[in-house]
PDB file of C-alpha atoms in Angstrom:
ATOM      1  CA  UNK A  19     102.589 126.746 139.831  1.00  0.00           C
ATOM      2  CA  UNK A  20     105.908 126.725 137.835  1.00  0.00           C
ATOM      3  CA  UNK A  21     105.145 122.748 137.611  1.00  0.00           C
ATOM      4  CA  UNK A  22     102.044 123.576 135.819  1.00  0.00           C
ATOM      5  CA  UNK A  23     103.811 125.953 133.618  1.00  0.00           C
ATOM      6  CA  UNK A  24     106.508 124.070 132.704  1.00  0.00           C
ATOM      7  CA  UNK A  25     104.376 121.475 131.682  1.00  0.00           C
ATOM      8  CA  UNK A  26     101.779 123.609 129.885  1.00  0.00           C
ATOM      9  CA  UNK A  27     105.398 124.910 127.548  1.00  0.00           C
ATOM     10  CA  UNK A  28     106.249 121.734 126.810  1.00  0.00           C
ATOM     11  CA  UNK A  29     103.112 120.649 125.701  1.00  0.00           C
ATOM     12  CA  UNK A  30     102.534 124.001 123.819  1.00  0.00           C
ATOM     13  CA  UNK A  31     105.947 123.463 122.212  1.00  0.00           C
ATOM     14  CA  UNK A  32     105.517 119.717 121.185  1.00  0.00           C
ATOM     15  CA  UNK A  33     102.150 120.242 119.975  1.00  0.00           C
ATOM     16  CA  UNK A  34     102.780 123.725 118.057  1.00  0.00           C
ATOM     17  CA  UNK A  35     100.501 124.206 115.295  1.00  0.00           C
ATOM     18  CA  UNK A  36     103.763 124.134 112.886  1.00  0.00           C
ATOM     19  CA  UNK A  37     103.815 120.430 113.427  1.00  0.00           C
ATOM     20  CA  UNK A  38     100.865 119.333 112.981  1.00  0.00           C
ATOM     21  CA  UNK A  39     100.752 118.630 109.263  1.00  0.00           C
ATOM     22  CA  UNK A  40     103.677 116.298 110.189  1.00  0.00           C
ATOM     23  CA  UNK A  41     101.744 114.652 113.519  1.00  0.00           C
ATOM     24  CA  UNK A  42      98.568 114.275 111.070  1.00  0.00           C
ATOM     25  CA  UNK A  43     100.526 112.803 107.624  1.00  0.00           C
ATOM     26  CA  UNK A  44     102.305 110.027 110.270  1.00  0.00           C
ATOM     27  CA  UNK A  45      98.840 109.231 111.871  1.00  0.00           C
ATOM     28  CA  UNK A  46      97.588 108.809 108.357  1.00  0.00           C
ATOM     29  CA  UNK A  47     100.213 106.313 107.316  1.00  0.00           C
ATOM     30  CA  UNK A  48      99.890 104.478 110.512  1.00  0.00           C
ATOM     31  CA  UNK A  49      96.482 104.486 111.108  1.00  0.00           C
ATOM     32  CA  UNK A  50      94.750 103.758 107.520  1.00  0.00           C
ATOM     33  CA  UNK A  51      95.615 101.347 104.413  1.00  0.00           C
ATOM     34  CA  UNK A  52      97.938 103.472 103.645  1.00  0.00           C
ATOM     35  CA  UNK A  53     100.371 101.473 106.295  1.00  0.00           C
ATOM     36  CA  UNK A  54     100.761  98.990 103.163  1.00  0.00           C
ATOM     37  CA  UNK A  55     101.981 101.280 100.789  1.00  0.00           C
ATOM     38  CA  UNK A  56     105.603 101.060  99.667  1.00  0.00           C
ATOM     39  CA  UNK A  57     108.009 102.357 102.659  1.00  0.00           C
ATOM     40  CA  UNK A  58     110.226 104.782 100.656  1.00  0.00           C
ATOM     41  CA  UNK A  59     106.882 106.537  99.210  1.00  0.00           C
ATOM     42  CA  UNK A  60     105.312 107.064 102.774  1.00  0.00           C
ATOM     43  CA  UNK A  61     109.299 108.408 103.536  1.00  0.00           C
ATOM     44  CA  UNK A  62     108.708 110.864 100.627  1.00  0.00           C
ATOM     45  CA  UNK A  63     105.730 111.927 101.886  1.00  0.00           C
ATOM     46  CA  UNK A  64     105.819 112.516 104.965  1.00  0.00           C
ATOM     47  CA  UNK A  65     109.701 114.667 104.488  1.00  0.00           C
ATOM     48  CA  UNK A  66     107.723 116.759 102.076  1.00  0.00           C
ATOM     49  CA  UNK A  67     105.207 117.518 104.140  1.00  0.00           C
ATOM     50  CA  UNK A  68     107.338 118.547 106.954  1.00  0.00           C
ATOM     51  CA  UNK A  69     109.474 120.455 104.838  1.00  0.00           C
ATOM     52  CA  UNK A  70     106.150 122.340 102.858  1.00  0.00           C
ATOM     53  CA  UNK A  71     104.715 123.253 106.293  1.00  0.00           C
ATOM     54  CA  UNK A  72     106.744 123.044 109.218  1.00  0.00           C
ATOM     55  CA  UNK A  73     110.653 124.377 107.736  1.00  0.00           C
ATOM     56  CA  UNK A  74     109.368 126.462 105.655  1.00  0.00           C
ATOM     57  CA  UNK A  75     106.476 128.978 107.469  1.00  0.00           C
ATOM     58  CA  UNK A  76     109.495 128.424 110.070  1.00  0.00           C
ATOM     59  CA  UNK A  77     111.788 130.101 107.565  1.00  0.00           C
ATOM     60  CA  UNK A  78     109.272 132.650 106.528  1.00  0.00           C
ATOM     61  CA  UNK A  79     108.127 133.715 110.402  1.00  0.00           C
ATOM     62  CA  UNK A  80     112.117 134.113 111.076  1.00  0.00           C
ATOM     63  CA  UNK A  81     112.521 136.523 107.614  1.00  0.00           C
ATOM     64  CA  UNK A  82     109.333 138.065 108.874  1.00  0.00           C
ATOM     65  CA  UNK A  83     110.826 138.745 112.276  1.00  0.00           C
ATOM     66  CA  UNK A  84     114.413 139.961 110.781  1.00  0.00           C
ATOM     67  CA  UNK A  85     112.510 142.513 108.569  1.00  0.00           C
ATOM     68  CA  UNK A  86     110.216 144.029 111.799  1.00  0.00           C
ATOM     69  CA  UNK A  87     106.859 142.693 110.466  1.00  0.00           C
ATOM     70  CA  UNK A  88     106.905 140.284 113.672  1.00  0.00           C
ATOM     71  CA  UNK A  89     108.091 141.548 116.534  1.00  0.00           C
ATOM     72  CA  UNK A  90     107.384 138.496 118.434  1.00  0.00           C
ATOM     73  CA  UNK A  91     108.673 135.290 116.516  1.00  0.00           C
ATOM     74  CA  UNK A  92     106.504 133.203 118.943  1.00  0.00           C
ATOM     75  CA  UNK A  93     102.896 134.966 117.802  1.00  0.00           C
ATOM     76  CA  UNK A  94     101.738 135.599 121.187  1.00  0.00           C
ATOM     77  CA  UNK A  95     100.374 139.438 119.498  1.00  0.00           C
ATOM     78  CA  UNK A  96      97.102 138.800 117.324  1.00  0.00           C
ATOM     79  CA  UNK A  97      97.573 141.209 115.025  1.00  0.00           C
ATOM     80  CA  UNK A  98     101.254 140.038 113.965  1.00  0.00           C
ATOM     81  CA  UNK A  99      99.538 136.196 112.768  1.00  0.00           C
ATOM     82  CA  UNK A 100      98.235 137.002 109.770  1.00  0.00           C
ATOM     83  CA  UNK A 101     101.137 136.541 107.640  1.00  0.00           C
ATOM     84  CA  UNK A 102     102.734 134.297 109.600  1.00  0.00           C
ATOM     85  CA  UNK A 103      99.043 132.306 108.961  1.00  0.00           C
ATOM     86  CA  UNK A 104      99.229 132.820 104.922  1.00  0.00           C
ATOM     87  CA  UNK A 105     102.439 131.259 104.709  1.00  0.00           C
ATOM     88  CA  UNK A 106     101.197 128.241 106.425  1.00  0.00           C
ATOM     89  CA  UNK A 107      97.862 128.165 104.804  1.00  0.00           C
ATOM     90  CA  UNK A 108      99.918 128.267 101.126  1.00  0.00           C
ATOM     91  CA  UNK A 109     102.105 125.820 102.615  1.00  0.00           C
ATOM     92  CA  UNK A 110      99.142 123.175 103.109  1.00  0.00           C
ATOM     93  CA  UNK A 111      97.580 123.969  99.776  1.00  0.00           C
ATOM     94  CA  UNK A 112     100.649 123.304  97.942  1.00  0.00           C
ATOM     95  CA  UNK A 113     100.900 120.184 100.115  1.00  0.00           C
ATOM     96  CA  UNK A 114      97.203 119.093  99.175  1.00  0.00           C
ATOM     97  CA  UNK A 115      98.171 119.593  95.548  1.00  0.00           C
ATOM     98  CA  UNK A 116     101.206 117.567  96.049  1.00  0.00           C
ATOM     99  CA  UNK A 117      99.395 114.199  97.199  1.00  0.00           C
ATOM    100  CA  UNK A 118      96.907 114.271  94.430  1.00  0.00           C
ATOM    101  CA  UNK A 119      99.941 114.713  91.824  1.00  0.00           C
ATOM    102  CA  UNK A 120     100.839 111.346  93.532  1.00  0.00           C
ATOM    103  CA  UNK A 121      97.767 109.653  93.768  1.00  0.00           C
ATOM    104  CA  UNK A 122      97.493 109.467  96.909  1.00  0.00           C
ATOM    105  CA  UNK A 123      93.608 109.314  98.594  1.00  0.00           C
ATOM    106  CA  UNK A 124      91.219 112.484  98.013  1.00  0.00           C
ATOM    107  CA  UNK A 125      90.233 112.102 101.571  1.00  0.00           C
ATOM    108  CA  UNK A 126      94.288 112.476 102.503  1.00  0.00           C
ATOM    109  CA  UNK A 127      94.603 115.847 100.188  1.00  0.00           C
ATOM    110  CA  UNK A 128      91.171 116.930 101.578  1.00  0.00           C
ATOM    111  CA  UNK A 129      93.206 116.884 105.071  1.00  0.00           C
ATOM    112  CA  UNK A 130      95.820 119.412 104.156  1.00  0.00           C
ATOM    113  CA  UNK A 131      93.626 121.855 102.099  1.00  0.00           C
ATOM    114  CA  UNK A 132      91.204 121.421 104.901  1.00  0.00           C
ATOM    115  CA  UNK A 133      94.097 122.810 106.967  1.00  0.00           C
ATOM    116  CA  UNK A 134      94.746 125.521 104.878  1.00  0.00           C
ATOM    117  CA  UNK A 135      90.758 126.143 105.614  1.00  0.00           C
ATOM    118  CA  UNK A 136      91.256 126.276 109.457  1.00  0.00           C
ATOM    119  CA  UNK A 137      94.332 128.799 108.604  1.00  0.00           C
ATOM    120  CA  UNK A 138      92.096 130.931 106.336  1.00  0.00           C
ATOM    121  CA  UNK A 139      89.571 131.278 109.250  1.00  0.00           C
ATOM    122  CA  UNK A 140      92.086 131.773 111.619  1.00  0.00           C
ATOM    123  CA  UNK A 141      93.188 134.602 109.532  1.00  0.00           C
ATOM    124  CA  UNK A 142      89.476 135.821 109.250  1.00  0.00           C
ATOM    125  CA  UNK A 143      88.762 135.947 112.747  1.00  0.00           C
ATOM    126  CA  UNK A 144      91.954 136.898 114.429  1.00  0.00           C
ATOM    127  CA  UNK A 145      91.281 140.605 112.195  1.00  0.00           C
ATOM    128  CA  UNK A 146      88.926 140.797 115.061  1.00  0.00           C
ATOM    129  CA  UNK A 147      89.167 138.265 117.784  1.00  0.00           C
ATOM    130  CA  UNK A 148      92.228 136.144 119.106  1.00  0.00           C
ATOM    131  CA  UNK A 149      91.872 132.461 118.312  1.00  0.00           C
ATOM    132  CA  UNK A 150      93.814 129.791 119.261  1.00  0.00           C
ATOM    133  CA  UNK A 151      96.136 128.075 116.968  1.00  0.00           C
ATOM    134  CA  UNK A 152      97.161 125.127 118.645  1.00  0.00           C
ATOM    135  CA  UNK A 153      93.489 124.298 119.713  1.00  0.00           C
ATOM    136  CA  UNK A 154      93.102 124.234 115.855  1.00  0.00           C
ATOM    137  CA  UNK A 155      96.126 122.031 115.627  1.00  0.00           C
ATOM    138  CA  UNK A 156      94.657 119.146 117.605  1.00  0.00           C
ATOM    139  CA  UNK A 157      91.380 119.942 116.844  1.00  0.00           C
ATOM    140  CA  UNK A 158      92.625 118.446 113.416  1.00  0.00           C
ATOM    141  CA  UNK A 159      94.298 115.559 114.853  1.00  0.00           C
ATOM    142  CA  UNK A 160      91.382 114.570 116.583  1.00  0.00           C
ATOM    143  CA  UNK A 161      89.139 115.135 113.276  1.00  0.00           C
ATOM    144  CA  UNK A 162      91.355 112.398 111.415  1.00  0.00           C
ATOM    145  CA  UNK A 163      91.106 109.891 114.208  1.00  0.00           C
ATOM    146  CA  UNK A 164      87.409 110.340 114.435  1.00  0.00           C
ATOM    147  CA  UNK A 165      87.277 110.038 110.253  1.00  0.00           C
ATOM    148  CA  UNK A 166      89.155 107.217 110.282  1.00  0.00           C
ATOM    149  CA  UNK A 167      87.229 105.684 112.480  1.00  0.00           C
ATOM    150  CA  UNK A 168      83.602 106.950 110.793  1.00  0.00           C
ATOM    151  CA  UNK A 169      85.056 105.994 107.306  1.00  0.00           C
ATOM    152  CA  UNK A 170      86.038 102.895 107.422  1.00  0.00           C
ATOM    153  CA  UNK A 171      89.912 103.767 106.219  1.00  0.00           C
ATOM    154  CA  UNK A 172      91.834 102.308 109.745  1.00  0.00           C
ATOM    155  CA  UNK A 173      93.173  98.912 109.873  1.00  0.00           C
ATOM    156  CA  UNK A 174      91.890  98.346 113.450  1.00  0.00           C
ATOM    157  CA  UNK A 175      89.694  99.764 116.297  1.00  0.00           C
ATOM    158  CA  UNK A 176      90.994 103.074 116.588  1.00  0.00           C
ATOM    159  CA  UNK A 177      88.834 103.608 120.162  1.00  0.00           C
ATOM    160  CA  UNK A 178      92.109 103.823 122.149  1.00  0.00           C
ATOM    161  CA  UNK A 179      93.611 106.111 119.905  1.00  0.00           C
ATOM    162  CA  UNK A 180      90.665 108.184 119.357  1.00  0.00           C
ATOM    163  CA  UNK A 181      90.827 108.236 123.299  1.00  0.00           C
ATOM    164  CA  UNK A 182      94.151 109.384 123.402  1.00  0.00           C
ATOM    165  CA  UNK A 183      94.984 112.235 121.029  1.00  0.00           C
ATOM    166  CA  UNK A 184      91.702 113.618 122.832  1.00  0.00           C
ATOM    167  CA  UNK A 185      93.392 113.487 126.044  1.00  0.00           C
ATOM    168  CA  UNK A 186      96.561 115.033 124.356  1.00  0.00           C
ATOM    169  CA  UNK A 187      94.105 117.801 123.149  1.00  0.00           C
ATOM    170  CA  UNK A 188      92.682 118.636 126.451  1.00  0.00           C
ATOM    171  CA  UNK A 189      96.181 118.984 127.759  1.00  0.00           C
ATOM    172  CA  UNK A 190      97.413 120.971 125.013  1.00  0.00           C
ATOM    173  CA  UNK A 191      94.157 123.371 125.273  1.00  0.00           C
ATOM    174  CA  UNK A 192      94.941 123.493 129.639  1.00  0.00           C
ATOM    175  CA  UNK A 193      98.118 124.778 128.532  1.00  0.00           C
ATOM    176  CA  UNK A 194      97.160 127.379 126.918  1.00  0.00           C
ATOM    177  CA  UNK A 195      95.109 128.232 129.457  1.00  0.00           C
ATOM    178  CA  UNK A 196      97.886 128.160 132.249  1.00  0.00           C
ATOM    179  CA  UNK A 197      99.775 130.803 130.198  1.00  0.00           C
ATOM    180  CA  UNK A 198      97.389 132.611 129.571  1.00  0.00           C
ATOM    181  CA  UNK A 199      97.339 132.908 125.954  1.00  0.00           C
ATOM    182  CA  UNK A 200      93.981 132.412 125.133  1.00  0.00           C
ATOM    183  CA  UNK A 201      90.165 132.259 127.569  1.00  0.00           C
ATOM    184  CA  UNK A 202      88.382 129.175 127.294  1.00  0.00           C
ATOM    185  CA  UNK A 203      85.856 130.662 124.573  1.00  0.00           C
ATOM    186  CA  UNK A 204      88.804 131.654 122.487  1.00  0.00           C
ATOM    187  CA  UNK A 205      90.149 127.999 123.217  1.00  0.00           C
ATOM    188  CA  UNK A 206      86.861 126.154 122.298  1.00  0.00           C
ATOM    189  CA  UNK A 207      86.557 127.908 119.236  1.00  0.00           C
ATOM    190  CA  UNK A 208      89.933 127.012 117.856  1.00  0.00           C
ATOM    191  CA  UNK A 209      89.086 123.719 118.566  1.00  0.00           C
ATOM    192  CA  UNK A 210      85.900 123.529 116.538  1.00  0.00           C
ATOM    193  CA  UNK A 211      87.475 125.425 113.870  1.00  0.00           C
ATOM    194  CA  UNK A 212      90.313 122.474 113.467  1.00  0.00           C
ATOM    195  CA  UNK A 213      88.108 119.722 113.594  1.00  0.00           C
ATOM    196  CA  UNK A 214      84.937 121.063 111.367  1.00  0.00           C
ATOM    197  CA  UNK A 215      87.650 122.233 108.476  1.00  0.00           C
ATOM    198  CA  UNK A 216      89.454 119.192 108.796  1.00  0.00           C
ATOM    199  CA  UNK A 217      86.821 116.241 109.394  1.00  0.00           C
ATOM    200  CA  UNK A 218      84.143 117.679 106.748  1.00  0.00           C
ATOM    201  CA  UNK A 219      86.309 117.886 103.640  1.00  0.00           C
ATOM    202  CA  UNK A 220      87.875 114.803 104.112  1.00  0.00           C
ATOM    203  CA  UNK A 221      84.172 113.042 104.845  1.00  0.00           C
ATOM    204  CA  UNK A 222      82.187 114.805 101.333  1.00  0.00           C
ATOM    205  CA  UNK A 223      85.400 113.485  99.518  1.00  0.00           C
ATOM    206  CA  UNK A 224      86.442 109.849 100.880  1.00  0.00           C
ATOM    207  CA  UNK A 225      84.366 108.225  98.501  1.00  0.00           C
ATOM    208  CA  UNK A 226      86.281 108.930  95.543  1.00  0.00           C
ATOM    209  CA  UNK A 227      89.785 107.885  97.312  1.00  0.00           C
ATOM    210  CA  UNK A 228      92.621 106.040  95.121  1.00  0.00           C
ATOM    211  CA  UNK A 229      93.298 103.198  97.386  1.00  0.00           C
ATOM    212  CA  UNK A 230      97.267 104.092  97.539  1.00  0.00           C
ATOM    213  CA  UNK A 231      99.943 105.975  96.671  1.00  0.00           C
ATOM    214  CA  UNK A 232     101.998 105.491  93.243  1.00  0.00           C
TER     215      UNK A 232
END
């Protein structure tokens, strides 16, 4: 038993919903045409995007927690998420405003302000109901993959892949399981949540993508 829960942190902490803006920006520029864009833009990128929402929501959670409004920097308490959620959710809109000011693909902005979706609903629900977070997370990542494949954006077969970060998310949904952070309903829900917001955006808008970024 302290296997299984060693293994369910370290998948909850290497998939934490903080990094997966980062996880889905360096899928993006591995996965699609956008591998052939110029190396210091996809650099650019991909910094800002870690920076706008990973370092700092992290930033904002830890002022949050110094000033009593979270008690619990980890989130574990449903009714201490919502601002903790806002942050991130105006981190991904900025972000989704930040690619189109650099031309990158519609369908890539529509898959950060489709984040900031999955963040508003988490905020919606969570008034009421826990919901998890990191089943939204790779919910997401699993609603790229499975765009890229439907869209025709990926350089290759992306069945493997496709195989594989859904694989990661069952893992990453066990965990949370194992500690006991969320039931299975409240799992499966934050699952659809990440890959409905993510995949439809990005699918009503890919037809009007700028091939790259300049």
């Amino acid at each position: 038993m302290k296997t299984a829960t060693t293994i369910a942190k370290f998948f909850s902490t290497i998939f934490s919903p903080l990094l997966m803006g980062t996880y889905g920006i360096l899928m993006a520029m591995w996965l699609s045409y956008l591998c052939y864009s110029p190396v210091k833009a996809k650099l650019i990128v991909t910094s800002v995007t870690f920076v706008a929402t990973c370092v700092l929501p992290v930033i904002g959670i830890f002022l949050l927690s110094r000033t009593g409004v979270v008690k619990d920097p980890m989130l574990n308490e449903r009714t201490e998420r919502t601002w903790p959620y806002l942050i991130c959710m105006a981190g991904y809109v900025a972000t989704g405003i930040y690619y189109y000011c650099v031309h990158a693909p519609l369908w890539l902005s529509m898959f950060m302000e489709g984040g900031a979706l999955a963040l508003l609903v988490l905020v919606v629900v969570n008034s009421r109901w826990k919901i998890s977070g990191h089943a939204t997370g790779v919910g997401g990542l699993c609603a790229m993959i499975f765009f890229l494949m439907c869209s025709g954006n990926s350089v290759t077969d992306l069945q493997w892949e496709f195989i594989s970060v859904v694989i990661v998310a069952g893992c990453v949904c066990t965990s949370r399981l194992i500690l006991e952070r969320h039931t299975l309903m409240q799992v499966a829900a934050g699952f659809l949540n990440g890959f409905v917001c993510i995949f439809l955006p990005a699918w009503l808008m890919h037809g009007a993508s700028i091939p790259y970024f300049q």
